[in-house]
Short mmCIF file of C-alpha atoms in Angstrom, two decimals:
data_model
loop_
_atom_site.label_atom_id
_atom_site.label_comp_id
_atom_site.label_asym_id
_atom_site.label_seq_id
_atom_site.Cartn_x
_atom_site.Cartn_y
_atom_site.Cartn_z
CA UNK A 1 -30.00 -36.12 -32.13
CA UNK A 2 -30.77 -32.41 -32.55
CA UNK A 3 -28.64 -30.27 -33.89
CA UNK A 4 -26.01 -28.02 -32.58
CA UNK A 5 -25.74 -24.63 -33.49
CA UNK A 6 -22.09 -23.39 -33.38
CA UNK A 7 -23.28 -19.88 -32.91
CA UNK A 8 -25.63 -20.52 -30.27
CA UNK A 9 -22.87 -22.37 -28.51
CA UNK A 10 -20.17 -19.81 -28.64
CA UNK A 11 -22.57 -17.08 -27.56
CA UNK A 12 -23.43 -19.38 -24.50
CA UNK A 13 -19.40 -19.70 -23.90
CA UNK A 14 -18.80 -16.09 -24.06
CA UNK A 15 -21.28 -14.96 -21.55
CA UNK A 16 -21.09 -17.59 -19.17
CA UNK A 17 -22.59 -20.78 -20.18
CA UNK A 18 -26.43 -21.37 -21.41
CA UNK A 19 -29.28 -19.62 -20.30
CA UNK A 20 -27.60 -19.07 -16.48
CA UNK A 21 -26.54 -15.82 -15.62
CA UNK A 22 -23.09 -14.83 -16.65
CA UNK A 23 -20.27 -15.31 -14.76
CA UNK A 24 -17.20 -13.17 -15.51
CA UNK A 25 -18.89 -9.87 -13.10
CA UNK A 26 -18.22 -12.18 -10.30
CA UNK A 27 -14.36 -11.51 -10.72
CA UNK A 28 -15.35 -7.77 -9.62
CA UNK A 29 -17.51 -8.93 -7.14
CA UNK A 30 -14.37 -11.02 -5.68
CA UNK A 31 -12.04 -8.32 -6.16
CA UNK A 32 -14.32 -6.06 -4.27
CA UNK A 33 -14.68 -8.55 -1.02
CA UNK A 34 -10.49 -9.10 -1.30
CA UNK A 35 -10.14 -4.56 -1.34
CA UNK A 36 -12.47 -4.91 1.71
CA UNK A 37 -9.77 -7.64 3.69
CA UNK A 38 -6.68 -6.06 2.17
CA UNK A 39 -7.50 -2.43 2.64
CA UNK A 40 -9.03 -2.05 5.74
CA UNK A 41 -9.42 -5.74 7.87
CA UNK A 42 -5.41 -6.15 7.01
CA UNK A 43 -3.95 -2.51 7.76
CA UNK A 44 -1.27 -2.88 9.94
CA UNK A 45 -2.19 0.74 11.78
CA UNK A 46 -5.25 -1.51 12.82
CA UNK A 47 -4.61 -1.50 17.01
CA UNK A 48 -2.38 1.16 17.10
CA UNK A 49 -3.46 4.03 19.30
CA UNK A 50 -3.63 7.45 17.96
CA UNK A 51 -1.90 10.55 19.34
CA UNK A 52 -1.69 13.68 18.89
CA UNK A 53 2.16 13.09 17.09
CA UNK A 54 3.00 9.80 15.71
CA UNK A 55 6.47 9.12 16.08
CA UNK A 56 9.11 5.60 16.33
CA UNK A 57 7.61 4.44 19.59
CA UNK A 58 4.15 3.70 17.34
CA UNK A 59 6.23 1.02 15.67
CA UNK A 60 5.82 -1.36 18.53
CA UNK A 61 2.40 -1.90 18.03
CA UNK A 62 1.90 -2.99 14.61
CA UNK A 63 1.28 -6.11 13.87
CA UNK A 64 3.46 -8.65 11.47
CA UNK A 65 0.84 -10.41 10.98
CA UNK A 66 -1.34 -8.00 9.66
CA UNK A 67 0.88 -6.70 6.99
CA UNK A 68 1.40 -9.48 5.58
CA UNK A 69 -2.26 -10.59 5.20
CA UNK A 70 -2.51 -7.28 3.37
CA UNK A 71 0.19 -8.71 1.18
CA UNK A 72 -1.50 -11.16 0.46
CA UNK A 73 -4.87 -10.13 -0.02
CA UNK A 74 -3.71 -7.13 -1.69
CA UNK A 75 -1.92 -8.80 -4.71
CA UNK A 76 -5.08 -11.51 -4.94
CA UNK A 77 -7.44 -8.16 -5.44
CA UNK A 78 -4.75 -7.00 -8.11
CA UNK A 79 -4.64 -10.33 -9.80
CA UNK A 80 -8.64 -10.11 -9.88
CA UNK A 81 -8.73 -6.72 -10.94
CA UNK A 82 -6.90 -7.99 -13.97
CA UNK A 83 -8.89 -10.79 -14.87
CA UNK A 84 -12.09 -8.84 -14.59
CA UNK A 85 -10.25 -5.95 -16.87
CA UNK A 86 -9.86 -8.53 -19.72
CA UNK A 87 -13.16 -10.53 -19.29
CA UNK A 88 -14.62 -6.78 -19.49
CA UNK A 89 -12.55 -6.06 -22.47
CA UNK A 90 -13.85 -9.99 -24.31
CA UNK A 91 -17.38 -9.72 -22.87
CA UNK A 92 -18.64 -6.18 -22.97
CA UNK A 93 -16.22 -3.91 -25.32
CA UNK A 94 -17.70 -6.29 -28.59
CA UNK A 95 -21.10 -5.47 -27.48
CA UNK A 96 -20.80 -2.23 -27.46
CA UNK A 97 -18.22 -0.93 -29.41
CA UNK A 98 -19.45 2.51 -30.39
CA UNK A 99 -19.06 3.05 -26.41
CA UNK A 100 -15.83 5.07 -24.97
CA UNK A 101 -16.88 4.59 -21.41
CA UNK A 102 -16.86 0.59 -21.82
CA UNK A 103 -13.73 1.25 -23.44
CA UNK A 104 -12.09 3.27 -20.34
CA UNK A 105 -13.22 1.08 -17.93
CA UNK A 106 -10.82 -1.93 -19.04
CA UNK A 107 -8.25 1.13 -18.90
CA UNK A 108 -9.06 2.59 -15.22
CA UNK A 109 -8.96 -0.71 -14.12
CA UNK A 110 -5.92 -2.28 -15.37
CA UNK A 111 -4.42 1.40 -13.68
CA UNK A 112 -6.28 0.66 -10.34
CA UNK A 113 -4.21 -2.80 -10.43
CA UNK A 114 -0.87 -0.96 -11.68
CA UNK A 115 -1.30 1.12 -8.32
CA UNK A 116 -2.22 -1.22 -5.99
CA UNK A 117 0.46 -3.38 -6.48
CA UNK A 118 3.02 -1.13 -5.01
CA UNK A 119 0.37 0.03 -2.76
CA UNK A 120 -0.22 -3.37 -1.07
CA UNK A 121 3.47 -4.32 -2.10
CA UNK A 122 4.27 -1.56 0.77
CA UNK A 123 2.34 -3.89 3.58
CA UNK A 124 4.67 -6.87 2.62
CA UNK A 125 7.77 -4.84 2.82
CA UNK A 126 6.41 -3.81 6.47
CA UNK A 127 5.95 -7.66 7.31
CA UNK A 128 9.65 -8.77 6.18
CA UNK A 129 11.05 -5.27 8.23
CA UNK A 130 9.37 -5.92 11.56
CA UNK A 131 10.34 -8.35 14.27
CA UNK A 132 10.20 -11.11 13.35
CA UNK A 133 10.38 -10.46 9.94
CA UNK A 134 12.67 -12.46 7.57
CA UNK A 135 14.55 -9.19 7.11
CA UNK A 136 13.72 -7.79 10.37
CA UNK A 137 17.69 -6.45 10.64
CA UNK A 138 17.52 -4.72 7.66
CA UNK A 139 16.27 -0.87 9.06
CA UNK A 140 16.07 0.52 12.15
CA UNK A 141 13.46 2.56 13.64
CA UNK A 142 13.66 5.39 11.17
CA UNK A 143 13.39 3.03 7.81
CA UNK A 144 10.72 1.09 9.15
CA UNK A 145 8.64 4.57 10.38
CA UNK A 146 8.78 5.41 6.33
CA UNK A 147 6.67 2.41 5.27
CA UNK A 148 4.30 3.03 8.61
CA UNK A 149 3.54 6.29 6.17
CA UNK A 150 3.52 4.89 3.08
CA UNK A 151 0.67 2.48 4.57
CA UNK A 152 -1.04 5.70 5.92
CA UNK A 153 -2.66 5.98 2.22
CA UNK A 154 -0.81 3.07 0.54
CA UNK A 155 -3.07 0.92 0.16
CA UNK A 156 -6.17 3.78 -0.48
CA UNK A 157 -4.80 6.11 -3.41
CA UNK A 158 -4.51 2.98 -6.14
CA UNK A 159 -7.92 2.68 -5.82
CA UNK A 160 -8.55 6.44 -8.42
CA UNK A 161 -8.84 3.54 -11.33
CA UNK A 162 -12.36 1.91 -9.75
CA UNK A 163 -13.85 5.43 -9.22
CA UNK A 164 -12.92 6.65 -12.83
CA UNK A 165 -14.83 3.01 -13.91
CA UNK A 166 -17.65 3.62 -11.81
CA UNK A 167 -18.43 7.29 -13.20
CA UNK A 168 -17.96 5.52 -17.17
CA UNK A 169 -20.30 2.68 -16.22
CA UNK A 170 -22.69 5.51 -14.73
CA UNK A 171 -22.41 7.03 -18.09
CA UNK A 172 -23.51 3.81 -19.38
CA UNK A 173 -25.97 2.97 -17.74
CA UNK A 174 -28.13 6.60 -17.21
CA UNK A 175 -26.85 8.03 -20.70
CA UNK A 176 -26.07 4.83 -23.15
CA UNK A 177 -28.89 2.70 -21.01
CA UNK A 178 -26.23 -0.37 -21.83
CA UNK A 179 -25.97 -0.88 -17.90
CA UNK A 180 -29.29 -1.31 -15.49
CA UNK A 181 -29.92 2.15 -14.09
CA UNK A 182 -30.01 1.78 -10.95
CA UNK A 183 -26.33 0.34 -11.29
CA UNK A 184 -25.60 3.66 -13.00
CA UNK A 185 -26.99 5.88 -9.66
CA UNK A 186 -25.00 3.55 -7.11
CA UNK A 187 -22.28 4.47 -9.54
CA UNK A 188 -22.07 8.14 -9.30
CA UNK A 189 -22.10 7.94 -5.44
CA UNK A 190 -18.39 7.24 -5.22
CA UNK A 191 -17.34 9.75 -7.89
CA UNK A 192 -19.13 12.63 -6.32
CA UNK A 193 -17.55 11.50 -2.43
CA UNK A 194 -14.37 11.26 -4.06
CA UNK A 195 -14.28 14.75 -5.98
CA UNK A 196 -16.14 16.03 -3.05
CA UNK A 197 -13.60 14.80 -0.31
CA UNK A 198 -10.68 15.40 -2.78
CA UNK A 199 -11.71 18.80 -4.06
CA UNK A 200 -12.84 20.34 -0.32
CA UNK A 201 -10.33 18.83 1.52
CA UNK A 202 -7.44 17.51 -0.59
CA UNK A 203 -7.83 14.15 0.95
CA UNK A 204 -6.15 11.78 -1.34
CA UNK A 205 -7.31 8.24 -0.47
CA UNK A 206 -11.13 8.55 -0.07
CA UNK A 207 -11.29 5.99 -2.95
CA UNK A 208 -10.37 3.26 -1.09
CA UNK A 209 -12.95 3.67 1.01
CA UNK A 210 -15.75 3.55 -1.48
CA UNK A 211 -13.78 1.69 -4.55
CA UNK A 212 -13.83 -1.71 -2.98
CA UNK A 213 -17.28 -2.10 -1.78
CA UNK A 214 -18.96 0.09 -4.85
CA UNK A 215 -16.76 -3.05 -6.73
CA UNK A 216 -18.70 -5.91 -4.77
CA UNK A 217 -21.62 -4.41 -5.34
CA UNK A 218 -21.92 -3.26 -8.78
CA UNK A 219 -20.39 -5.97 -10.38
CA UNK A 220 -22.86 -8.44 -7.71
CA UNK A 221 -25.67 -6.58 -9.80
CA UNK A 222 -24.46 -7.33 -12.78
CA UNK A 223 -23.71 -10.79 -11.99
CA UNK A 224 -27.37 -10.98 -10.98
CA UNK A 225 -29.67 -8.42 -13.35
CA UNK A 226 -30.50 -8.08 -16.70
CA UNK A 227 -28.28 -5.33 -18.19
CA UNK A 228 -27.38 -5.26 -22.06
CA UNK A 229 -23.92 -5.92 -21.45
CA UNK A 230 -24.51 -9.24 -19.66
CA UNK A 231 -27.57 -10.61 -21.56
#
């Protein structure tokens, strides 16, 4: 029987087993498709019609339903941004540890999550409120109008975390060349819409428009490609 090299093993474990690709990115690229379902396929202002002033009367045609899936999904994408922050922070900070941008995208991650959570957490509290609800007694009208608002950006703002990763694994990959390059171009396309959208405008929740699929992906790239930090 041959023998078994203890290093060679633990090097397989810690990247994802053998000579296959390695596994962890595909937390980001899960956490990415969830942000996609929780942020825009579950907002409960899905359906409603627009007019010129939103008022009470709105209330009557959001959907239950919907808020709650973007409970639900929401907290699964936080959970996964988590994971992903700590398999980043085992898998990729040791490779590289002369790096500060591997080092602040654990951080801006584990801050996207922080964010999230009461950004998502705002959808539930619309599904317990509304008819139907469990707590549907609890406000009237004017209570339940509040967390219509709070979803207007909710579940788009907690998203600043991703965007400050993506520009420090841009920085990786076009300045460190740690991180495939083309990874690192896709990567300063949501930073510059963001500061762009945020800076011209003072739009505040562009980020959730980009963050979750620039997640699925750049992370689906690394899952699949050669980069340093995954070999």
């Amino acid at each position: 029987m041959a023998a078994v090299d203890p290093g060679a093993m633990a090097g397989a474990v810690r990247s994802g087993g053998g000579n296959g690709r390695a596994r962890w990115p595909l937390y980001g690229v899960a956490a990415g498709l969830l942000g996609v379902v929780a942020t825009f396929v579950a907002d409960p202002r899905n359906g409603v019609v627009e007019t010129e002033r939103v008022d009470t009367s709105i209330l009557d045609e959001v959907s239950r339903g919907t808020a709650h899936l973007g409970l639900v999904a929401g907290f699964i994408t936080v959970a996964l941004l988590l994971v992903l922050a700590a398999a980043w922070r085992r898998q990729v900070e040791p490779r590289v540890p002369g790096s500060t941008a591997a080092h602040v995208v654990s951080g801006a991650l584990t801050a996207s999550a922080a964010g999230l959570t009461y950004g998502y957490g705002w959808k539930g509290a619309m599904a317990i409120y509304l008819p139907a609800g469990m707590n549907e007694k609890s406000f009237g009208d004017d209570g339940l109008f509040v967390y219509f608002m709070l979803n207007d950006f909710g579940g788009h703002i907690g998203w600043l975390g991703v965007i400050v990763a993506a520009g420090a694994i841009a920085w990786m990959a076009l300045r460190e060349r740690t991180v495939s390059r083309w990874i690192g171009v896709l990567s300063l396309l949501p930073v510059l819409a963001v500061t762009v959208f945020a800076g011209a405008t003072g739009l505040p929740g562009f980020q959730g428009v980009a963050g979750p699929v620039w997640l699925l992906i750049a992370f689906a790239g690394l899952a699949a490609g050669r980069s340093t930090i995954v070999r």
